[in-house]
Coordinates of C-alpha atoms (C1' of nucleotides) in Angstrom, one line a residue:
Chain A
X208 CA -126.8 68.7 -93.7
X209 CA -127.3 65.1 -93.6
X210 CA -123.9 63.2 -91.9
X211 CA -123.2 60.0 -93.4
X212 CA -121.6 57.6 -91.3
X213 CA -119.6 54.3 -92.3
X214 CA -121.0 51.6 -90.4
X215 CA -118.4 48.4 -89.8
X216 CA -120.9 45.6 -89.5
X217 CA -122.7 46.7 -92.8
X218 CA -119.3 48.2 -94.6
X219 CA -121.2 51.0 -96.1
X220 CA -121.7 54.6 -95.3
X221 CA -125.2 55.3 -94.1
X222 CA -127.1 58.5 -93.7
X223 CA -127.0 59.1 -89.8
X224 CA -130.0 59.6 -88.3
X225 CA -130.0 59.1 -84.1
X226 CA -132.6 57.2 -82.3
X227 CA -133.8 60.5 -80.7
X228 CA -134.2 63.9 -82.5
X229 CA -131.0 65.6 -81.9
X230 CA -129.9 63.4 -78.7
X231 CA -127.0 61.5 -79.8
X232 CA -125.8 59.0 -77.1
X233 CA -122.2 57.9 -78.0
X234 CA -119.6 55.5 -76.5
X235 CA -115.7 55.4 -77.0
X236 CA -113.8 53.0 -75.6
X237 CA -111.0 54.4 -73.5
X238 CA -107.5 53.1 -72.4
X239 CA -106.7 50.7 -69.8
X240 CA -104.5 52.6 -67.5
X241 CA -101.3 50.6 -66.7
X242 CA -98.8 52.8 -68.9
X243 CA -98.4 55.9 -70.2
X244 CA -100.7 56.5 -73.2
X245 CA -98.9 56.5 -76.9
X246 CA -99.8 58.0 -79.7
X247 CA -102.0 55.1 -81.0
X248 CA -104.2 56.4 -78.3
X249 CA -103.6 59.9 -79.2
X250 CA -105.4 59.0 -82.5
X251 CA -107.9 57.4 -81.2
X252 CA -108.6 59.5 -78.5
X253 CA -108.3 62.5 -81.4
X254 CA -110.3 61.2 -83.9
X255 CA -113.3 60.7 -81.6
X256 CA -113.0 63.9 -80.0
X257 CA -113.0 66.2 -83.4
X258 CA -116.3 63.6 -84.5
X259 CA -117.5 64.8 -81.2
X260 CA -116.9 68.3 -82.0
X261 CA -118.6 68.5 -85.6
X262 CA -121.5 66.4 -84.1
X263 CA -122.0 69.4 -81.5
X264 CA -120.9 72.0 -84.1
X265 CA -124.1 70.5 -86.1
X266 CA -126.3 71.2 -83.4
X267 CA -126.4 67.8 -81.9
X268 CA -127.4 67.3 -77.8
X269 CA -124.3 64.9 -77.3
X270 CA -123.2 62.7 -74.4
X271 CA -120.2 61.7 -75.3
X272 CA -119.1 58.6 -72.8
X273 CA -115.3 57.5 -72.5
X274 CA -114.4 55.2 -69.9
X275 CA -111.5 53.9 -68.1
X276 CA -110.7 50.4 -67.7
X277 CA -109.1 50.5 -64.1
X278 CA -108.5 46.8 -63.2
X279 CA -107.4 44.4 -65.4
X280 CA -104.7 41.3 -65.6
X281 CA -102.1 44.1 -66.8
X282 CA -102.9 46.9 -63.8
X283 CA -102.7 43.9 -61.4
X284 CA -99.2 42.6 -62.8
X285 CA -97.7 46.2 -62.9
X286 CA -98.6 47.1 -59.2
X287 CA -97.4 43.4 -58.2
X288 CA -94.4 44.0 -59.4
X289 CA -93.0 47.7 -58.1
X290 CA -94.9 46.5 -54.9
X291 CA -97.9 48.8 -54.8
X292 CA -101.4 48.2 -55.5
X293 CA -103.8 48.2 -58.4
X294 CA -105.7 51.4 -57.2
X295 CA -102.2 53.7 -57.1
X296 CA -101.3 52.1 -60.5
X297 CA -104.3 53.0 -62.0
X298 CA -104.9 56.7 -60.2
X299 CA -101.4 57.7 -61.3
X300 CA -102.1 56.7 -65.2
X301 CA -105.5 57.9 -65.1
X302 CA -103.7 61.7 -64.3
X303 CA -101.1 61.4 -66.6
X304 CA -104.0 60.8 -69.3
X305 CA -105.4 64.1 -68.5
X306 CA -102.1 65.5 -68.4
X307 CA -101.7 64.3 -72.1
X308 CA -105.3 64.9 -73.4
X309 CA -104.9 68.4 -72.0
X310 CA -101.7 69.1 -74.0
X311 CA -103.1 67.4 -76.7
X312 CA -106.3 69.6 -76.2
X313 CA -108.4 66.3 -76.5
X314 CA -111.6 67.5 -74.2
X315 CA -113.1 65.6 -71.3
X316 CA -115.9 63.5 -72.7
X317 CA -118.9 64.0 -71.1
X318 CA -119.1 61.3 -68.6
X319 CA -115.4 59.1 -67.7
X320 CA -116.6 56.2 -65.6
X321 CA -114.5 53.6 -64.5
X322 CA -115.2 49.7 -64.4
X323 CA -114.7 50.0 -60.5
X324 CA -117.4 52.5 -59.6
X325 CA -119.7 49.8 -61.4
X326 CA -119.3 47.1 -59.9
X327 CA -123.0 46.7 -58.9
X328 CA -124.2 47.6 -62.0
X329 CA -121.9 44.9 -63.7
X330 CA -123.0 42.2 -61.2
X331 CA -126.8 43.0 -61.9
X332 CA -126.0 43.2 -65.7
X333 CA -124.0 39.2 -65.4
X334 CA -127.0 38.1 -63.2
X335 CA -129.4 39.2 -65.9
X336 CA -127.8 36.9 -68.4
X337 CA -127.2 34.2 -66.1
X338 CA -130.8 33.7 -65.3
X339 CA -131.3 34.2 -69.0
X340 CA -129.1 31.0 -69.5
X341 CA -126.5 33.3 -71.8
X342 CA -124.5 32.6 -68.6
X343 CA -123.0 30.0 -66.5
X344 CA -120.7 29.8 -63.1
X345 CA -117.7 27.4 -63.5
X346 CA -116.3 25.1 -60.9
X347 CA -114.2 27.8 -60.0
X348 CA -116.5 30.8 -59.1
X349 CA -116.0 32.3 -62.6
X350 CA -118.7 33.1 -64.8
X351 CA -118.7 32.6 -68.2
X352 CA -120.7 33.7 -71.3
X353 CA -121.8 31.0 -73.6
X354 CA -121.3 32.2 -77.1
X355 CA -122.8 29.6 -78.5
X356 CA -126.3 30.6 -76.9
X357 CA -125.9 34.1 -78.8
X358 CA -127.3 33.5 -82.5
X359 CA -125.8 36.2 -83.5
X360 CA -122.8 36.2 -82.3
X361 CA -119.6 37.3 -85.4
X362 CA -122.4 39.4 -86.8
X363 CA -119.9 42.9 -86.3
X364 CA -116.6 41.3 -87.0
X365 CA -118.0 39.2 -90.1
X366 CA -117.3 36.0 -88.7
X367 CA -118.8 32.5 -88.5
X368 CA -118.2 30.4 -85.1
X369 CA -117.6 27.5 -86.6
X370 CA -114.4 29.0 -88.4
X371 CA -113.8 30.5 -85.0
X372 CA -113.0 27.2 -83.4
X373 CA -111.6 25.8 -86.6
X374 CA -108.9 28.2 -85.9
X375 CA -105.8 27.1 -83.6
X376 CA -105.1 30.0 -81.8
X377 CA -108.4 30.4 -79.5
X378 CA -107.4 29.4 -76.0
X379 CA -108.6 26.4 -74.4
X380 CA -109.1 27.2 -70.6
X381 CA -110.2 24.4 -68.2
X382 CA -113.2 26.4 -67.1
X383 CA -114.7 26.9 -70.0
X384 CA -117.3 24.6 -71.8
X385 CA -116.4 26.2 -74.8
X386 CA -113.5 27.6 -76.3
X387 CA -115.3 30.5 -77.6
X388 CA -116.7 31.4 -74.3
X389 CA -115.5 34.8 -72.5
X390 CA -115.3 35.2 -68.4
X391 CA -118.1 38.0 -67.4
X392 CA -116.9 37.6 -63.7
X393 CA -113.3 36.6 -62.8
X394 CA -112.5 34.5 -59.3
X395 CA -109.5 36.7 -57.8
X396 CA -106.7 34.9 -57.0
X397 CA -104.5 35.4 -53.7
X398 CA -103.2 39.3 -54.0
X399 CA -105.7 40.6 -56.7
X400 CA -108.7 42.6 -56.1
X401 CA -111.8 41.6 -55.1
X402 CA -115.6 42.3 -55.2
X403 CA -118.2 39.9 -53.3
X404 CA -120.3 38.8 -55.9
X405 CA -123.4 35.9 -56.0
X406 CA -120.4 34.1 -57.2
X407 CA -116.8 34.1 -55.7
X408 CA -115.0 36.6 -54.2
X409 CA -113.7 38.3 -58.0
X410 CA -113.3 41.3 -60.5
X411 CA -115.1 41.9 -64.0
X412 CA -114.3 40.6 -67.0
X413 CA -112.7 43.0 -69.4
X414 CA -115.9 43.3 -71.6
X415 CA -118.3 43.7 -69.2
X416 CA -117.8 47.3 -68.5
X417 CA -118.6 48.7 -71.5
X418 CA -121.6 47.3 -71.3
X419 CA -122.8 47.7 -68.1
X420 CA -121.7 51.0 -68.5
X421 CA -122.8 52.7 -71.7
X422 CA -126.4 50.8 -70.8
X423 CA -126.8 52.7 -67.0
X424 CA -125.4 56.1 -68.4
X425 CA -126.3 55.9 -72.3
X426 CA -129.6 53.6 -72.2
X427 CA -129.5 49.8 -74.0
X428 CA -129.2 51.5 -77.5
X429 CA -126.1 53.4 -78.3
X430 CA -126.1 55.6 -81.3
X431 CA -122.7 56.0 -81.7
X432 CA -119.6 53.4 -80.5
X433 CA -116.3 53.3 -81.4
X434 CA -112.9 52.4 -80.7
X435 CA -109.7 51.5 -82.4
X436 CA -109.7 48.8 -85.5
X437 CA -108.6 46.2 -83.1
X438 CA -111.3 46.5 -80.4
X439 CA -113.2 45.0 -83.2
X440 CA -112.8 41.4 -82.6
X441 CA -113.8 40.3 -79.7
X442 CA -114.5 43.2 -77.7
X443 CA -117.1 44.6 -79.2
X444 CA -118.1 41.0 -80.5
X445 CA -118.8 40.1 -76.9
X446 CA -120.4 43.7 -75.9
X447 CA -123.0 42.8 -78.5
X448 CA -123.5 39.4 -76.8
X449 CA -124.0 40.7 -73.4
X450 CA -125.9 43.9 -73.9
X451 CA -128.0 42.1 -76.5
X452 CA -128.5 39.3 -74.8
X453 CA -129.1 40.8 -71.8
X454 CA -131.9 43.5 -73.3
X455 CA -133.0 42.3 -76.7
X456 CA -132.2 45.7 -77.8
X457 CA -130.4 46.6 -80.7
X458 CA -127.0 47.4 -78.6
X459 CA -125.6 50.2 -81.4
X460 CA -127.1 51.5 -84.2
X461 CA -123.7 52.6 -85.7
X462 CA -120.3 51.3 -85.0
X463 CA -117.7 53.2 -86.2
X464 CA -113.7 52.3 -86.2
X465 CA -110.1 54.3 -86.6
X466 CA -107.3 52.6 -87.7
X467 CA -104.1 52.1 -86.5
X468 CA -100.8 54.2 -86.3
X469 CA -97.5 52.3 -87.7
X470 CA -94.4 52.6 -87.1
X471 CA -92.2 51.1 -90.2
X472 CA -95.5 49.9 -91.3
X473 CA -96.2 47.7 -88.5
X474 CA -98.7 48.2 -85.9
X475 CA -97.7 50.3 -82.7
X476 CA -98.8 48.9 -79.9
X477 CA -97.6 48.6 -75.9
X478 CA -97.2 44.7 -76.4
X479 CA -94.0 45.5 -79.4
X480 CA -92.4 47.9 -77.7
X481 CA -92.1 50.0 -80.7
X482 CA -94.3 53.1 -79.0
X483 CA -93.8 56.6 -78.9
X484 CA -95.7 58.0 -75.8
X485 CA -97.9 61.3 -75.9
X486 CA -95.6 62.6 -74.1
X487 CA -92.2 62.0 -75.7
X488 CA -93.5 63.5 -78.7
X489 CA -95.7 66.4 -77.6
X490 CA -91.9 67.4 -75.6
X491 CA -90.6 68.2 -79.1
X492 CA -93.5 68.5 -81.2
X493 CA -96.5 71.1 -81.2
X494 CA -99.3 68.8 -80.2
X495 CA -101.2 71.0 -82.9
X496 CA -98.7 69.7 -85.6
X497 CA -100.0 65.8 -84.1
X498 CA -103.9 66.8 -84.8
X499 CA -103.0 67.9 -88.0
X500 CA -101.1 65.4 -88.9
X501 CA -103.5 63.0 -87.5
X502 CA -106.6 64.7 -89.1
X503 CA -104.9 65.0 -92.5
X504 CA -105.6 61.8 -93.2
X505 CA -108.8 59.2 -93.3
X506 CA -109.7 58.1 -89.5
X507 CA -110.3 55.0 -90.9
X508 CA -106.9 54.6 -92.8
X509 CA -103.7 53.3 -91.4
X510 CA -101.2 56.1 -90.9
X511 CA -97.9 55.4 -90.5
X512 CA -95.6 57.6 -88.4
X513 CA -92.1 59.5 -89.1
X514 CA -90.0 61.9 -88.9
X515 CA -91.2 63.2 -92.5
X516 CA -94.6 63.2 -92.3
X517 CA -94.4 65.3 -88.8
X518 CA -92.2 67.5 -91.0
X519 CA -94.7 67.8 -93.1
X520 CA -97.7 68.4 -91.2
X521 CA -95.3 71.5 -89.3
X522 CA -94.7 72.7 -92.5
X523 CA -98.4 73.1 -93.0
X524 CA -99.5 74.6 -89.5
X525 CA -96.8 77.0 -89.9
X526 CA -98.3 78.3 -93.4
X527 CA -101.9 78.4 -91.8
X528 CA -100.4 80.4 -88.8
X529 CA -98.5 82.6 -91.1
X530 CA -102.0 83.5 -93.2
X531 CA -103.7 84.3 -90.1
X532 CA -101.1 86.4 -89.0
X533 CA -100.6 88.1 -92.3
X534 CA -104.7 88.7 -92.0
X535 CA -104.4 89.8 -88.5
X536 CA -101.8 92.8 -90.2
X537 CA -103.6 93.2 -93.0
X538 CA -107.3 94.6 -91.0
X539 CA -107.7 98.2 -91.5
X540 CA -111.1 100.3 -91.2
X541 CA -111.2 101.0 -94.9
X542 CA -111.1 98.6 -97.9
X543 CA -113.5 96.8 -99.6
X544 CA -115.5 94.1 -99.2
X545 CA -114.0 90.8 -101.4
X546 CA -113.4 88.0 -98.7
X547 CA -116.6 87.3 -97.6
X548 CA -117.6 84.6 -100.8
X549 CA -114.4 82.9 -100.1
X550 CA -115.0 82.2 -96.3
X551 CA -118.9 81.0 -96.9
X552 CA -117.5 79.0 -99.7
X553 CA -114.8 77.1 -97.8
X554 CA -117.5 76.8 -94.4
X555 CA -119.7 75.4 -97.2
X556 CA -117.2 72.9 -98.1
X557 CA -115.9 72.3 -94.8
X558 CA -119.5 70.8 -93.8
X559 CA -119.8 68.9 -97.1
X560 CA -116.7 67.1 -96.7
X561 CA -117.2 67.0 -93.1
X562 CA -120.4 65.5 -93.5
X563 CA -119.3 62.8 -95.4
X564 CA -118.1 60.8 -92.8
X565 CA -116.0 62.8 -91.2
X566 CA -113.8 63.6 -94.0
X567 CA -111.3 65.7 -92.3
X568 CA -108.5 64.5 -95.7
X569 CA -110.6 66.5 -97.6
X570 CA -111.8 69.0 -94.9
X571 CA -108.1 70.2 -94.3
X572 CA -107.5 70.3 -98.4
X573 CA -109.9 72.7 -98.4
X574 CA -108.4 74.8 -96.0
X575 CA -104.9 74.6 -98.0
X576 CA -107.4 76.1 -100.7
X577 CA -108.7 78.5 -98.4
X578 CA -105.1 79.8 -97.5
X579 CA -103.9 80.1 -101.1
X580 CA -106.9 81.9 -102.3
X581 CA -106.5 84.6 -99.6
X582 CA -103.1 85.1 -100.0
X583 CA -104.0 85.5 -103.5
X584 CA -106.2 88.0 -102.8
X585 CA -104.0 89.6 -100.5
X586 CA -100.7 89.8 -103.1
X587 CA -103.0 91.4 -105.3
X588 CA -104.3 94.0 -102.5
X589 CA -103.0 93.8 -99.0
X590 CA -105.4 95.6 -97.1
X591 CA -109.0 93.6 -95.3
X592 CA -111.8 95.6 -94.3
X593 CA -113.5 94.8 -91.3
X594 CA -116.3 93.0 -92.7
X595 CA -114.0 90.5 -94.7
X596 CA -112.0 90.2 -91.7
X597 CA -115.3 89.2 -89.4
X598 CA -115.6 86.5 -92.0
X599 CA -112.4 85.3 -92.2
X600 CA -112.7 85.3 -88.2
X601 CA -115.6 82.8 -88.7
X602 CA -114.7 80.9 -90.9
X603 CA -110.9 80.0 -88.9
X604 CA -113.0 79.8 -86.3
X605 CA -115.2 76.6 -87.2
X606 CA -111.4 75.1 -88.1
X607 CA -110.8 75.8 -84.4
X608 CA -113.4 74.5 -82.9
X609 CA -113.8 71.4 -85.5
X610 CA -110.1 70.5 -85.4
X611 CA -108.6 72.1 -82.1
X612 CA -105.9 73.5 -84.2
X613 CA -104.9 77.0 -85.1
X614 CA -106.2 77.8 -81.6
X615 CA -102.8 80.2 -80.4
X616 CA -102.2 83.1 -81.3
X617 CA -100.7 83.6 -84.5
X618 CA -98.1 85.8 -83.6
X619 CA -97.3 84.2 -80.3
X620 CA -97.5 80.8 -82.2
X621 CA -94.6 82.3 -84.9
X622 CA -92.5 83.3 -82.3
X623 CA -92.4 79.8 -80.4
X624 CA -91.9 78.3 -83.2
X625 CA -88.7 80.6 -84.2
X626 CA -87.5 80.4 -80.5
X627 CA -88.0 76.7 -80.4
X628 CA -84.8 75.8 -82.7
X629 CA -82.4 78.9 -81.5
X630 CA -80.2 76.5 -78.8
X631 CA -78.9 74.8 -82.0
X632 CA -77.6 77.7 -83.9
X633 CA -75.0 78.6 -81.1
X634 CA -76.7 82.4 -81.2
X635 CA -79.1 84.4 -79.0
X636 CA -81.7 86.6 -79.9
X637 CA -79.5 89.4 -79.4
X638 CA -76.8 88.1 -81.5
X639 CA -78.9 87.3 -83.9
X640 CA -80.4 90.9 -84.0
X641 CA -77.4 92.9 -83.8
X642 CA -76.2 90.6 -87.2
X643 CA -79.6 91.9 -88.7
X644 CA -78.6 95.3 -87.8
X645 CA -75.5 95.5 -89.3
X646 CA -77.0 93.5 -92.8
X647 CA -79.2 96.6 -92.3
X648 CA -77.3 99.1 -92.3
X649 CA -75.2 97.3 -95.5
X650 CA -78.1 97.0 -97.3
X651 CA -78.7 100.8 -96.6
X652 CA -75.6 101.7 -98.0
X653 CA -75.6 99.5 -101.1
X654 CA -72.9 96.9 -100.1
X655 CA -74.9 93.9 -100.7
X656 CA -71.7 92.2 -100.5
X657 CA -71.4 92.2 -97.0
X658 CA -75.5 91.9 -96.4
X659 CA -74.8 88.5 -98.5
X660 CA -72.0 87.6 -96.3
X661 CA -74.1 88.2 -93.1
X662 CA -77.4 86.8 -94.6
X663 CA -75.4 83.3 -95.6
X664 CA -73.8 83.2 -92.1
X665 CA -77.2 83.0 -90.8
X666 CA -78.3 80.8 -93.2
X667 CA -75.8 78.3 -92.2
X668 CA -76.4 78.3 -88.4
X669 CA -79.9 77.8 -89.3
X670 CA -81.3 81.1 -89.4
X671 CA -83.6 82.2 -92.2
X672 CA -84.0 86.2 -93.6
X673 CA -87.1 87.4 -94.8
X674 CA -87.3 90.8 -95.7
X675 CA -90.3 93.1 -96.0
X676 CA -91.5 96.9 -96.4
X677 CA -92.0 96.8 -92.5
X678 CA -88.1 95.3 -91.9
X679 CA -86.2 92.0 -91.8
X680 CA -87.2 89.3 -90.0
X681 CA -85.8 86.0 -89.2
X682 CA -87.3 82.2 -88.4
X683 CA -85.5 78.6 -87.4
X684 CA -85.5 76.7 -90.3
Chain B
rG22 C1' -105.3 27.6 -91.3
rG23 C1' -109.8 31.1 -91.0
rC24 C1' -111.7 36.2 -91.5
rG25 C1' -111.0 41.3 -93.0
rG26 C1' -108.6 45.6 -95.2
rC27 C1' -105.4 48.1 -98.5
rA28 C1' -102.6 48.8 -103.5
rU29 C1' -103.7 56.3 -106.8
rA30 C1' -97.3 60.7 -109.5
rG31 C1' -90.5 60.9 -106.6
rC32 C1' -93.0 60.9 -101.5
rC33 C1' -97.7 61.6 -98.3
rA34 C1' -102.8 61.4 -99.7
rA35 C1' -108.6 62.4 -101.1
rG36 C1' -111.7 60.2 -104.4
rU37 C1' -117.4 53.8 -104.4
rG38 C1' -120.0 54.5 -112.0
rG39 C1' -119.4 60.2 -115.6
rU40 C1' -113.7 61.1 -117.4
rA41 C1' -107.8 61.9 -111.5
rA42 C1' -108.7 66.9 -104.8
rG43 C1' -104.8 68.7 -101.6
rG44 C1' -99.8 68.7 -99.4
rC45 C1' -94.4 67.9 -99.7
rG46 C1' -90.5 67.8 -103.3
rA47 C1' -88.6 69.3 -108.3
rC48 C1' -88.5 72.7 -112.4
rG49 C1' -89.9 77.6 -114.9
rG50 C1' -92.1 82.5 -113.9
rU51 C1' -93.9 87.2 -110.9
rC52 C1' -92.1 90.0 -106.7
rU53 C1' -87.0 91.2 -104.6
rG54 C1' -80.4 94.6 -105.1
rC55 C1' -80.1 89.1 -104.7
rA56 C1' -82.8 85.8 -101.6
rA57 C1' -86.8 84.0 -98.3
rA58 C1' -92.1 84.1 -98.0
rA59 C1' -96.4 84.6 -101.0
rC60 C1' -98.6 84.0 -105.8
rC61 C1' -98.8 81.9 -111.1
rG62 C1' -97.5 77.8 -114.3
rU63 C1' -95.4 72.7 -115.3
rU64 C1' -94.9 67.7 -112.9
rA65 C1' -100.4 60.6 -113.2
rU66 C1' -103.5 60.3 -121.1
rU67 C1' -103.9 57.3 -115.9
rC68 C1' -105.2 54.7 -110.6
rU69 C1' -100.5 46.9 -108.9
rC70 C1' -101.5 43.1 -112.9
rC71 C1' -105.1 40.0 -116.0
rG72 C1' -110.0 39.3 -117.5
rG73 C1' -115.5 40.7 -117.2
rU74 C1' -120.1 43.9 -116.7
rU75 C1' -121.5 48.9 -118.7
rC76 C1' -122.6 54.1 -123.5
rA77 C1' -119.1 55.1 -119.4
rA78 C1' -114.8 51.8 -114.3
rA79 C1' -109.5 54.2 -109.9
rU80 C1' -114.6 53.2 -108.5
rC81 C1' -118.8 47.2 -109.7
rC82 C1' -117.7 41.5 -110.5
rG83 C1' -114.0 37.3 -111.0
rG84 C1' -108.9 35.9 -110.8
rA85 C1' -103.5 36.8 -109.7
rU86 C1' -99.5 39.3 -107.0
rG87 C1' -97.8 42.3 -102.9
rC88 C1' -98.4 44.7 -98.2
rC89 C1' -101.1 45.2 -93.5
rG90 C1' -104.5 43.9 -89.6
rC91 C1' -107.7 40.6 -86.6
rC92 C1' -108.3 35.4 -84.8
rU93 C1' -104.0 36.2 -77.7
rC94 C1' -103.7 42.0 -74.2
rC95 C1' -104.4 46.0 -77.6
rA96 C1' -106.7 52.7 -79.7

RNA sequence: GGCGGCAUAGCCAAGUGGUAAGGCGACGGUCUGCAAAACCGUUAUUCUCCGGUUCAAAUCCGGAUGCCGCCUCCA
């Protein structure tokens, strides 16, 4: 099936078609590792790892490139201040980034290079442009890139130049002959890092990894890049200037954007303050419950976070969990053979919404489908034959490996999920099992009465009842 | 000041020309000793407002209002 991809600088979807067969050569921009990663990131970081997983699920060859930015003004200032340097700053975030993306089962992209371990590449890459006259040293040892040598330059983010500079807030720096200009190569000052460059003693500018970068791994044509909204203007302005200018190539044939997580409907980001780190949340919350969430809504939609909507989104994995369980219970040898339509028909509709550039809103609607229909099916005859079950198996299992979610086991899943809450309802397990008992034994002998009395005790520490042919059971609510 | 995006039920949210997905909540029903879960049904004659194009508009065009983002580090 044909994927259809919406394209920022054209702000249309377009049929996706990569520059080489089935090779797809795509490039995310990672974090810059001063702090702990929040869950901005996370969607990021999520969205562009499940388009990386339905791009290889549809039997794309993927390299999927992620790098880290591991010096930068903010690294510098962080280690100056606690007294350590850049390097131990940016080694201990880079490990608690893994520590998060494992937890949030996020998978290693393919190749995770860092600005430092390309340093020659980056000072070939300004060279290039500087003899191309793109470029130009300032009194300082700094090297600048003149925008105004770049035609093209606004051509992603829509904008003209001449607004650009109509508008107050671009910074006028001494160095630069124009206030559009960005630094390719930065002179260090006393303390910072520094590389020996044709220049001055310096470090790279922030934009100039990417490039150099995603051209010596990738090639000079990406098929894919991406990034959050904001990395629109000027990051990926300038990368255009410099890998463009650099190899009159087209630099990407499609750019593609998520957009932001809110908080009170206003942007989360390290600079407000008003984060909630990867960490913080995935300590209370099944990082499942954050991919759903995340993934229940359009990548390129603003989502804005709460209490409610992870609520919500529990709500939802717990009635997925509870299906597959119910399924895994349900198997016997006998039985006939009903399921299988449903699963092709929702794997069907899976690729056709996932096709349509990466619709994962509608994807997981029609998994919501998918679960009501079986449990249909299994109210009106609760027992699966092999075969359906096989196809049920598949069809979860694209979910799993599209989405990363419903990847425990169900009935391990249920029981963390009813242990998680006990410590507030002032009971243990035992407690709480010896009360079933005794509602039992009640029930057995007619006095609903006291099976009430025992059921709303429960109730009221937070315990809910549910009984069935095979016995009571109870779950945190 | 410039540029861009968004506005769909009580809430969250899909849907870019063919007559409003899905979830949460609420209400009614089936099941149950009663519940819970699951299932069935009801819950937007209408998509912020005003014009226009069209046989046909939530979808396209023009205008108004409101919210958000970018233009400075940002996922």
């Amino acid at each position: 099936m044909t994927i259809s991809i919406y394209n920022t600088p054209v702000k249309k979807k377009q049929p996706f078609t990569p520059l080489s067969g089935k090779k797809i050569g795509m490039y995310a921009c990672g974090v810059t590792v001063y702090d702990m990663s929040h869950i901005g990131h996370a969607r990021s970081l999520i969205v562009f790892d499940v388009i990386s997983r339905y791009l290889r699920k549809q039997g794309y060859e993927l390299t999927y490139v992620r790098n880290f930015t591991d010096v930068d003004d903010k690294i510098i200032a962080r280690a100056n201040s606690l007294g350590t340097s850049y390097k131990e700053i940016s080694e201990k975030y880079i490990d608690e980034f893994r520590t998060d993306m494992n937890t949030l089962k996020v998978k290693p992209a393919d190749v995770e290079p860092r600005a430092t371990e390309y340093i020659p590449q980056i000072i070939e890459l300004v060279r290039k442009l500087e003899e191309k006259g793109l470029a130009y040293k300032a009194e300082d040892g700094s090297v600048y890139y003149s925008v105004s040598k770049f035609r093209e330059y606004g051509k992603l983010s829509g904008r003209r130049t001449e607004e650009m500079i109509a508008g107050a807030r671009v910074d006028i720096e001494e160095q630069k002959r124009d206030p559009l200009d960005f630094a390719l190569w930065k002179r260090s000052k006393e303390g910072e890092p520094w590389w020996e460059s044709p220049w001055s003693k310096g470090r790279p500018g922030w934009h100039i990894e990417c490039s150099a970068m995603s051209t010596d791994i990738l090639g000079p044509t990406l098929d894919v890049h991406g990034g959050g909204r904001d990395l629109i203007f000027p990051h990926h302005e300038n990368e255009i200037a410099q890998s463009e200018g650099a190899y009159n190539a087209p630099f990407v044939r499609y750019w593609v954007h998520n957009g932001f997580v809110t908080i009170n409907g206003e942007k989360m980001s390290k600079s407000l303050g008003n984060f909630l780190t990867i960490r913080e949340l995935t300590s209370e919350v099944h990082p499942e419950t954050l991919r759903l969430l995340l993934i229940s809504q359009h990548y390129r939609s603003p989502i804005n976070f709460s209490k409610e909507a992870i609520q919500t989104s529990n709500q939802a994995l717990v009635r997925f969990y509870e299906l597959l369980d119910r399924i895994n219970r349900a198997t016997t040898a006998g039985g006939a053979d009903r399921l299988k339509p449903i699963a092709d028909a929702f794997m069907g509709n899976f690729e056709e919404a996932m096709s349509d550039d990466f619709n994962t809103a509608k994807a997981v609607a029609h998994l919501h489908d998918l679960t009501t229909e079986i449990n249909r099916e299994l109210d009106s005859s609760p027992s699966i034959s092999e075969d359906d079950s096989r196809s049920l198996r598949s069809a979860f299992k694209l979910v799993s490996e599209v989405f990363g979610i419903l990847e425990d086991e169900p009935a391990q899943f249920l029981d963390l999920i009813k242990r998680s809450g006990i410590s507030e309802t002032g009971l243990d397990e035992k407690e709480i099992q010896d009360l079933i008992d005794q509602r039992g034994a009640a029930r057995k002998a007619k006095d609903f009465k006291r099976a009430d009395e025992i059921r709303n005790m429960l109730l009221s520490k937070g315990i809910q009842l549910k009984d069935s042919p095979e016995g009571t059971v109870w779950e945190k609510i």
